[in-house]
mmCIF file of C-alpha atoms in Angstrom:
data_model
loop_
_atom_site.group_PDB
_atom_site.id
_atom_site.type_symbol
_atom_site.label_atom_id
_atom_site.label_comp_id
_atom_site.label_asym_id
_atom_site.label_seq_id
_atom_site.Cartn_x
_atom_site.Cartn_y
_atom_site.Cartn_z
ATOM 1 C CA UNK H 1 17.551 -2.018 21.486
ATOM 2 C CA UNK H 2 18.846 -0.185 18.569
ATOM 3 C CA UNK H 3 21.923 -2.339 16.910
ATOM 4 C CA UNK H 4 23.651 0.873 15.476
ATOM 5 C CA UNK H 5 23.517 1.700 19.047
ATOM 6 C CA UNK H 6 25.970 -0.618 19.818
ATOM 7 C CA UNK H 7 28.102 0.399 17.202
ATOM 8 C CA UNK H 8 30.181 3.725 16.407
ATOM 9 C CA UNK H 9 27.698 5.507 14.050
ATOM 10 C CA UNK H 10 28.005 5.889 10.073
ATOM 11 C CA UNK H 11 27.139 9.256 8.648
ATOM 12 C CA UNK H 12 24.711 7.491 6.829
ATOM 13 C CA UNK H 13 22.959 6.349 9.610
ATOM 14 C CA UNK H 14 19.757 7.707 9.973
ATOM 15 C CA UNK H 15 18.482 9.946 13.008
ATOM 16 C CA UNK H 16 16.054 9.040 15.001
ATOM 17 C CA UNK H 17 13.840 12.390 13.941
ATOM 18 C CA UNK H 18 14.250 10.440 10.194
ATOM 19 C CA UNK H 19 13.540 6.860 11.212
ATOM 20 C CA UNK H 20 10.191 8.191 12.462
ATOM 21 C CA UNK H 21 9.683 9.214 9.429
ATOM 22 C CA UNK H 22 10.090 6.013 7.592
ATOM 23 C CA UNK H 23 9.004 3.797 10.277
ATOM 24 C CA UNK H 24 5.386 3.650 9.467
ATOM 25 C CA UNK H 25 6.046 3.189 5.731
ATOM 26 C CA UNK H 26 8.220 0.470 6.035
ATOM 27 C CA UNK H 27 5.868 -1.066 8.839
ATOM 28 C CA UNK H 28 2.974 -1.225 6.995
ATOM 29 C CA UNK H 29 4.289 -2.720 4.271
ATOM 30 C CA UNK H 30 6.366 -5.441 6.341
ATOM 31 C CA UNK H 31 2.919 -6.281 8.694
ATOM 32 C CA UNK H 32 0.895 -6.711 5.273
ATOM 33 C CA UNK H 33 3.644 -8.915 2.939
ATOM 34 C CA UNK H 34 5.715 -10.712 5.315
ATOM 35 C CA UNK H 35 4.386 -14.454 6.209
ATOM 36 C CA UNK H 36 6.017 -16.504 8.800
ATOM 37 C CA UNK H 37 7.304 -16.577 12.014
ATOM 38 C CA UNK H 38 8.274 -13.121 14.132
ATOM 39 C CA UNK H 39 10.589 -10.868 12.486
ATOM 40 C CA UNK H 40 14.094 -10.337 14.570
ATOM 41 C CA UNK H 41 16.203 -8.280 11.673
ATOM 42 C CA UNK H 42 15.893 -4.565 12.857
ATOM 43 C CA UNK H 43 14.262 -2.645 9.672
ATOM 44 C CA UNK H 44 16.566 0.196 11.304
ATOM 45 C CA UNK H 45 19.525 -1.152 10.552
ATOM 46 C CA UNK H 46 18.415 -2.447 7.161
ATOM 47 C CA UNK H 47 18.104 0.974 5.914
ATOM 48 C CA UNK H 48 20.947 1.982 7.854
ATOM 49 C CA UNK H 49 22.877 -0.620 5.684
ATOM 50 C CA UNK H 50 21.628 0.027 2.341
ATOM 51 C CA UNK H 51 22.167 3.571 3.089
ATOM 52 C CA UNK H 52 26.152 3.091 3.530
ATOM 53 C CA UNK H 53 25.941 1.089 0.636
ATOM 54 C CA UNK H 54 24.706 3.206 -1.899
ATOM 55 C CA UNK H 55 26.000 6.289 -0.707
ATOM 56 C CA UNK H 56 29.873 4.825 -0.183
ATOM 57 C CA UNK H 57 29.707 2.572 -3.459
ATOM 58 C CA UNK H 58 31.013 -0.257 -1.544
ATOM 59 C CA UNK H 59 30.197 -3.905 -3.120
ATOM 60 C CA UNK H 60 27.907 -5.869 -1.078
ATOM 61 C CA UNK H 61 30.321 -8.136 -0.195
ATOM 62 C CA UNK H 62 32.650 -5.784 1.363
ATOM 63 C CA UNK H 63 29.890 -3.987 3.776
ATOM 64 C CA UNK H 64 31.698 -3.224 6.883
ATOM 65 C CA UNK H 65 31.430 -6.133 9.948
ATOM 66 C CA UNK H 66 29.165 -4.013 12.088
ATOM 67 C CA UNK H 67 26.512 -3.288 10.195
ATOM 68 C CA UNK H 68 24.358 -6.593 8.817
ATOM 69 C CA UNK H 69 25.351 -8.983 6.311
ATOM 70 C CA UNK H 70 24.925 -9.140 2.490
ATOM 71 C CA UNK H 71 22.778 -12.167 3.059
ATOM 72 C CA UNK H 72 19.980 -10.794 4.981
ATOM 73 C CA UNK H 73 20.151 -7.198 3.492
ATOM 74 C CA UNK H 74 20.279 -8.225 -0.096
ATOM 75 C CA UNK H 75 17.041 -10.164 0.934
ATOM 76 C CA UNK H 76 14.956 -7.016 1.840
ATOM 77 C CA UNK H 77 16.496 -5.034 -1.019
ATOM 78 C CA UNK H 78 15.246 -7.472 -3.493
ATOM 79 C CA UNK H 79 11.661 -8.193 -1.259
ATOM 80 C CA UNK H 80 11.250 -4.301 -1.386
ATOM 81 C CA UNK H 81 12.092 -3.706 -5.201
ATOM 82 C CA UNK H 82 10.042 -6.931 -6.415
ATOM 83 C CA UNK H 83 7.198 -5.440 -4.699
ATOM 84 C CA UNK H 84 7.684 -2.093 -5.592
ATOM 85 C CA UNK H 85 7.937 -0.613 -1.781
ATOM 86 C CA UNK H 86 10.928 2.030 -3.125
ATOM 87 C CA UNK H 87 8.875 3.484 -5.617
ATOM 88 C CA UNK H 88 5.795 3.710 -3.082
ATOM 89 C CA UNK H 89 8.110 5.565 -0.778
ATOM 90 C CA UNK H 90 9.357 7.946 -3.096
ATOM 91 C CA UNK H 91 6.055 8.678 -3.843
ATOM 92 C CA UNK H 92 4.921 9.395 -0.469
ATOM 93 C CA UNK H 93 7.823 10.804 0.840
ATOM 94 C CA UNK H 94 7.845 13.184 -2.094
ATOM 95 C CA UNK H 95 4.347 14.332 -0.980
ATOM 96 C CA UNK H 96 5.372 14.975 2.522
ATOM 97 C CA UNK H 97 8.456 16.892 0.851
ATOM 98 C CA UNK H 98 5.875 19.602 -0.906
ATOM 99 C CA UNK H 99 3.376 19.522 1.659
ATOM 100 C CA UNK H 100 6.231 21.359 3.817
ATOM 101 C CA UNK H 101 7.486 23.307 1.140
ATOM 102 C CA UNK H 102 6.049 27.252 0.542
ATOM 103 C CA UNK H 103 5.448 28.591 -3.117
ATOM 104 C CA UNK H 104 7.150 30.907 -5.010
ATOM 105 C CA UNK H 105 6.654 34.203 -4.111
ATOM 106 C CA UNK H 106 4.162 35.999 -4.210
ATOM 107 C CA UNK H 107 2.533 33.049 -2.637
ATOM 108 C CA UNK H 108 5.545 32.037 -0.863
ATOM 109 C CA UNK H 109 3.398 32.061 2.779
ATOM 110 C CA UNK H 110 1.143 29.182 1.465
ATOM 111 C CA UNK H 111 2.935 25.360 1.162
ATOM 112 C CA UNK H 112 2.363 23.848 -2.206
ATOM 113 C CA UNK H 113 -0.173 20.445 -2.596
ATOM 114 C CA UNK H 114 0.776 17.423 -2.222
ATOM 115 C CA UNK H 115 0.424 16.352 -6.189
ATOM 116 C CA UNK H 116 2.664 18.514 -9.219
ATOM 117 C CA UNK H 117 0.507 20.469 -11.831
ATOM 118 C CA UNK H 118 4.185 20.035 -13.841
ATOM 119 C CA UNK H 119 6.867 18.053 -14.069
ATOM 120 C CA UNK H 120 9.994 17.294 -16.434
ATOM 121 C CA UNK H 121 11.305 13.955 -18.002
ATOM 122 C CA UNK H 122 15.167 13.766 -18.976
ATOM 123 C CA UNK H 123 17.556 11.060 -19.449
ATOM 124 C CA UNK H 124 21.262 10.135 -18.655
ATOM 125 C CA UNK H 125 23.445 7.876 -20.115
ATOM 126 C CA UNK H 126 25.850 6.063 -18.206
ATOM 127 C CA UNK H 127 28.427 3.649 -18.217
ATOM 128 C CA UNK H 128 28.252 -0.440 -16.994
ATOM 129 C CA UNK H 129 30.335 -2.576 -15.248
ATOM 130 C CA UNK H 130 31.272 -6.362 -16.388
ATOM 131 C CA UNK H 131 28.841 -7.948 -14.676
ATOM 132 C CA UNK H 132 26.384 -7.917 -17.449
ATOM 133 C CA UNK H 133 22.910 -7.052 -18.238
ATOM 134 C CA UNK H 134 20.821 -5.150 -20.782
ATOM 135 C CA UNK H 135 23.412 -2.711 -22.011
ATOM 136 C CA UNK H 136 23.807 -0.817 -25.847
ATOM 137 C CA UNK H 137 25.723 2.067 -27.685
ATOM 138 C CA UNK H 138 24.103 5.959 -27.294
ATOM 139 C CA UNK H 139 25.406 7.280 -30.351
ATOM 140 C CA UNK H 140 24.413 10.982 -29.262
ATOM 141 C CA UNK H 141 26.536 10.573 -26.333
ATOM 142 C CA UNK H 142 29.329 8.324 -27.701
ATOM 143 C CA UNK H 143 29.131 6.266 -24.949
ATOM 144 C CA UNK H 144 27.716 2.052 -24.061
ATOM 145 C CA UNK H 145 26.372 1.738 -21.480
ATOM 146 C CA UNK H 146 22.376 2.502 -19.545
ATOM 147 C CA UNK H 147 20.006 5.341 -19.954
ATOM 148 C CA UNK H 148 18.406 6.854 -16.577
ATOM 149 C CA UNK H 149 14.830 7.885 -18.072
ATOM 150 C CA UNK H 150 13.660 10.408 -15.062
ATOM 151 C CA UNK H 151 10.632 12.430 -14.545
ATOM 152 C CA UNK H 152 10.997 14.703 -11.913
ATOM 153 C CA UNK H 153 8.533 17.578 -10.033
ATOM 154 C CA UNK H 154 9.613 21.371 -10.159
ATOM 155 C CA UNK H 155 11.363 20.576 -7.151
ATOM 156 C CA UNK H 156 13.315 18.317 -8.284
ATOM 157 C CA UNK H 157 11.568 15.755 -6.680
ATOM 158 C CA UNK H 158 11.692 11.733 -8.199
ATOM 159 C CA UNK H 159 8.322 11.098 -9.763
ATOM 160 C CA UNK H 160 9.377 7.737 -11.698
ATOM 161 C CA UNK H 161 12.458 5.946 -12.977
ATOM 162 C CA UNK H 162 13.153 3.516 -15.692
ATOM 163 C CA UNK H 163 16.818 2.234 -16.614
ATOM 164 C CA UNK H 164 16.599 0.523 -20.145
ATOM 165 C CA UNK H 165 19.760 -0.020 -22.810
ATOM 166 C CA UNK H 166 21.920 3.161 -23.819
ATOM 167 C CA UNK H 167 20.820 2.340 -27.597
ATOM 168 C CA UNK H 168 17.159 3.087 -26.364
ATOM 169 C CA UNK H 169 15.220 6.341 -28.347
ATOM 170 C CA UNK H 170 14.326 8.770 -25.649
ATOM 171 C CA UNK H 171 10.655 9.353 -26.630
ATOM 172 C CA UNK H 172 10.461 5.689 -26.222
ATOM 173 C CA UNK H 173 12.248 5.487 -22.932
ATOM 174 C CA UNK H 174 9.496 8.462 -22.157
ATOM 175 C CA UNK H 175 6.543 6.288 -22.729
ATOM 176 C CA UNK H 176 8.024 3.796 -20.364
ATOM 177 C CA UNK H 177 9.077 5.881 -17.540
ATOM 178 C CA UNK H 178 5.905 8.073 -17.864
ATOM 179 C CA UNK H 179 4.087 5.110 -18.436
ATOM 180 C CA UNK H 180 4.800 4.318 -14.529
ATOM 181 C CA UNK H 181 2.514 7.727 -13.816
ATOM 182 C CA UNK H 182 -0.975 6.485 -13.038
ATOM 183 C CA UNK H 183 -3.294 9.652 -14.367
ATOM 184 C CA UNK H 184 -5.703 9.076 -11.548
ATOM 185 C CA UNK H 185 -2.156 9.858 -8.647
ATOM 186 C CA UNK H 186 -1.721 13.279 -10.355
ATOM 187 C CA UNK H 187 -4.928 14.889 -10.526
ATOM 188 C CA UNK H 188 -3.259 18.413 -10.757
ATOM 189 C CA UNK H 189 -0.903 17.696 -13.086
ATOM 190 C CA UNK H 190 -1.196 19.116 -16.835
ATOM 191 C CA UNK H 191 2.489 19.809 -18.544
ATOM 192 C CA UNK H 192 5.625 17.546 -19.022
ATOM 193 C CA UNK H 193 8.647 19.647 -20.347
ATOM 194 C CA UNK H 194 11.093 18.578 -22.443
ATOM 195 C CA UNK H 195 14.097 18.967 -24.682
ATOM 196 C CA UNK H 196 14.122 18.481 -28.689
ATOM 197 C CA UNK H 197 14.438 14.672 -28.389
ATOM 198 C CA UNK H 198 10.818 13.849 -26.740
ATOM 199 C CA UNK H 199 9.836 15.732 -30.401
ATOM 200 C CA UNK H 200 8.022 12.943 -31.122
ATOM 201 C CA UNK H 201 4.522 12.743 -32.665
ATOM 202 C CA UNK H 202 4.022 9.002 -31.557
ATOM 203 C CA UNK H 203 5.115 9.793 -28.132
ATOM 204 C CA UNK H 204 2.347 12.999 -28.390
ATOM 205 C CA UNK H 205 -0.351 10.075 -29.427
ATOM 206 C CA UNK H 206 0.826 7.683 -26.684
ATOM 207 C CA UNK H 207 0.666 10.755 -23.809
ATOM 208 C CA UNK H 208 -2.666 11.475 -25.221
ATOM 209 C CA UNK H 209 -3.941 8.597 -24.807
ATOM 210 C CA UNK H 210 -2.339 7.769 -21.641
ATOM 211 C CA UNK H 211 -3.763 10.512 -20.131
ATOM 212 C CA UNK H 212 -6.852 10.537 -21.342
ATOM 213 C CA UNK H 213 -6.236 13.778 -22.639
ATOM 214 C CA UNK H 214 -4.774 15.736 -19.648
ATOM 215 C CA UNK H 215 -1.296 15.654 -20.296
ATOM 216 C CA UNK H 216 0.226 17.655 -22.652
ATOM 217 C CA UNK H 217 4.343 17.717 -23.475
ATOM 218 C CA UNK H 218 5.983 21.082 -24.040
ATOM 219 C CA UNK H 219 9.820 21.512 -25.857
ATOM 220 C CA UNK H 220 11.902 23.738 -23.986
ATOM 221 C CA UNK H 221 15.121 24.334 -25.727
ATOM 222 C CA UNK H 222 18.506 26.182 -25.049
ATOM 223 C CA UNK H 223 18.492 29.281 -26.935
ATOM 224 C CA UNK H 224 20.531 29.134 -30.441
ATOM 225 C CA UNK H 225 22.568 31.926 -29.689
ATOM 226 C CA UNK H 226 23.562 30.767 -25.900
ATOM 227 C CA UNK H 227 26.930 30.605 -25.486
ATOM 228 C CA UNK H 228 28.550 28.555 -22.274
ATOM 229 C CA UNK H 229 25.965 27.689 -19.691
ATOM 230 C CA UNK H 230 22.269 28.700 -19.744
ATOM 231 C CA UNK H 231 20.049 27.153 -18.010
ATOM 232 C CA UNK H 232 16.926 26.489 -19.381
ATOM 233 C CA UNK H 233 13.410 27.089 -17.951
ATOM 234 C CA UNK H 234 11.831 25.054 -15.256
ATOM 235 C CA UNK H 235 13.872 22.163 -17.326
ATOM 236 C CA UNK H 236 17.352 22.488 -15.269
ATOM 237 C CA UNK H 237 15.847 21.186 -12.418
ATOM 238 C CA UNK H 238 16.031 17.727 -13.700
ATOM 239 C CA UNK H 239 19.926 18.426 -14.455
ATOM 240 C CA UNK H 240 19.871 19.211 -10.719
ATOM 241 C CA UNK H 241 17.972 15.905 -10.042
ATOM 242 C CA UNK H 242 21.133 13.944 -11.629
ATOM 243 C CA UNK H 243 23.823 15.529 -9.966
ATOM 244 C CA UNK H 244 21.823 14.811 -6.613
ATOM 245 C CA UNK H 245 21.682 11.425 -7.522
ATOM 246 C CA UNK H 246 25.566 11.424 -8.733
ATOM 247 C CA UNK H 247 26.922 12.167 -5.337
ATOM 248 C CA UNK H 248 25.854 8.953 -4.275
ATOM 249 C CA UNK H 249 28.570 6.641 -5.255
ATOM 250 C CA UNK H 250 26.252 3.433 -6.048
ATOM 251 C CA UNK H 251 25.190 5.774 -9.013
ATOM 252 C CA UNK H 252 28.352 6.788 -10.353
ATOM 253 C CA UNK H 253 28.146 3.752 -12.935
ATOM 254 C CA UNK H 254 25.685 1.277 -13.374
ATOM 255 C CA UNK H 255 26.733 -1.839 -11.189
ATOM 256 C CA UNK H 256 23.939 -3.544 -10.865
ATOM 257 C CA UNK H 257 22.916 -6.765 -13.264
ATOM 258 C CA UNK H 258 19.205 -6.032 -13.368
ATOM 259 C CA UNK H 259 17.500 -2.661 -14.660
ATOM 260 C CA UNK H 260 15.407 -2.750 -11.633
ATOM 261 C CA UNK H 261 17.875 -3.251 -9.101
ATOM 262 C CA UNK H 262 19.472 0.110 -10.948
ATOM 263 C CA UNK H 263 16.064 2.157 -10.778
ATOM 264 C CA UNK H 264 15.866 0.449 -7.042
ATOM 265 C CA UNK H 265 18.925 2.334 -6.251
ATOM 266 C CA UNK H 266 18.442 5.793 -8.010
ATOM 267 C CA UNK H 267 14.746 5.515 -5.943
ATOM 268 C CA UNK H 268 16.855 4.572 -2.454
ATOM 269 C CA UNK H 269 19.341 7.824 -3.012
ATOM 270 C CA UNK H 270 16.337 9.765 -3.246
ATOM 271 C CA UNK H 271 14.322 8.363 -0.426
ATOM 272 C CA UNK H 272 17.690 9.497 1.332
ATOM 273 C CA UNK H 273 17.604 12.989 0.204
ATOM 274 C CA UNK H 274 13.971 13.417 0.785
ATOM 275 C CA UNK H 275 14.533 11.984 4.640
ATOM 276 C CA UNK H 276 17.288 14.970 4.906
ATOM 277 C CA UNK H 277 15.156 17.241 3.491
ATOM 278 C CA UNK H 278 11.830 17.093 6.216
ATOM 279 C CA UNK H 279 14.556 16.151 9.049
ATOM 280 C CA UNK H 280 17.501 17.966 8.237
ATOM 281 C CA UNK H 281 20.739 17.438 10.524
ATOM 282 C CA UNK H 282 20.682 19.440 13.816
ATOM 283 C CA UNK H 283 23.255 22.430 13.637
ATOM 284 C CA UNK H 284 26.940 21.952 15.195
ATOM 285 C CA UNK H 285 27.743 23.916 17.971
ATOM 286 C CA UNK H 286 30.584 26.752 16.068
ATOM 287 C CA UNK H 287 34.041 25.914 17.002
ATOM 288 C CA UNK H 288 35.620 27.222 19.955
ATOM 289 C CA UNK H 289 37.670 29.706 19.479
ATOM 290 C CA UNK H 290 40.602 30.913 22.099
ATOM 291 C CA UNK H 291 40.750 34.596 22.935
ATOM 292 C CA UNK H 292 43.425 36.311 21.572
ATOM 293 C CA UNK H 293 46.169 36.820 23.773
ATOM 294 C CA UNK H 294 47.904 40.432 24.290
ATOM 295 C CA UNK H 295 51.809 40.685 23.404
ATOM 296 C CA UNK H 296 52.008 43.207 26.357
#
């Protein structure tokens, strides 16, 4: 039986329609990595858990009594980043994502593939908490804290993640987050857009080589004369991409007290997007209304 069947559901909970979705993922990696006796924690309810966590910002010692404790949660969440399971299912989720998605018109009655042929890298800078950590000063953003180094489809869709120290260059944060990209997993991809500070001709060597060639980086800068908000092309997408990412509370500073617990999270608010996405919520029944009554 269900546990959050037993319970009065979260809005974070996720749907049956959505846990179908996820089930096999998360099943094939539990049947291949997990030793030992029979498992009895509902996966479910796991997700169902980190979901409320990350979404309300709550600290994992103040999840609610009803859903499961910190102790066995905080178990898979660590399990599933170690081994790298949250990046694997943004990946395929992301696939499913633009294998249901049409083109732009005028090719809008034929879904894209299941691969980018472009994608944009971008970074954020955030603040910390006291808990500690790799932290440092961005000096272009006035701020200490962690840098978010992103790459992201044209849809806005998380390609790869990589949270490093706010005093961090962005063309070298690039070649680390890009650096996650495998050549061989993108067959069809060929441009990575930019902004002025990935003008770097050691970052240009390092793609090249990457690569093997294939990849090439393209600037794509706000106009000097733009006054108030432009957005800039195919690039804004990415700006998108963080203020997805912001509603979830988890995200709203850096809590965490390990880089990859923080690129763990930013990859679990976008597994949840991506769910909502191929299963969105069934529509509400309108509100009844009473019929007007006549004065007469």
């Amino acid at each position: 039986m269900d546990a959050s069947a037993a319970r009065k559901p979260y809005p974070t909970d996720l749907t049956d329609e959505r846990w179908a979705v996820l089930e096999p993922h998360v099943l094939a990696f539990e049947d291949r990595v997990r030793p030992g006796p029979a498992r009895t924690v509902e996966l479910r309810e796991v997700v169902n858990t980190l979901l409320y966590l990350n979404r309300t910002g709550c600290q994992w010692a103040f999840l609610p009594h009803d859903l499961l404790p910190k102790s066995t949660v905080y178990d898979y969440f660590a399990k599933w980043r170690d081994e790298g399971l949250w990046q694997r299912l943004v990946q395929q989720l992301g696939q499913q994502v633009r294998l249901t998605t049409p083109q732009a018109p005028p090719q809008q009655e034929q879904m894209r593939q299941g691969t980018p042929s472009a994608a944009c890298v971008d970074s954020q800078t955030v603040k910390t908490t006291e808990q500690g950590g790799e932290r440092g000063y961005d000096g272009a953003k006035k701020l200490a804290g962690r840098k978010r180094h992103v790459v992201v489809d044209t849809l806005g869709l998380l390609l790869a993640v990589v949270v490093t120290a706010g005093n961090v260059a962005d063309a070298a944060g690039a070649q680390q987050v890009v650096g996650k990209m495998r050549p061989a997993a993108y067959p069809r991809l060929q441009t990575l857009f930019g902004d002025n500070k990935y003008h770097n001709y050691k970052y240009y060597a390092w793609l090249q080589e990457h690569s093997g060639g294939r990849w090439t980086m393209e600037i794509s800068s706000r106009p000097a004369e733009a006054e108030g908000f432009k957005p800039v092309r195919i690039r804004w997408v990415v700006e998108r991409t963080f203020a997805w990412i912001g509603r979830w509370r988890r995200n709203s500073k850096d809590y965490e007290r390990r880089t990859d617990s923080s690129e763990s999270m930013v990859q679990l608010s976008c597994v949840g997007l991506m769910l909502r996405r191929l299963r969105p919520a069934r529509a509400k029944s309108p509100p009844f209304k009473y019929p007007k009554v006549s004065k007469e």
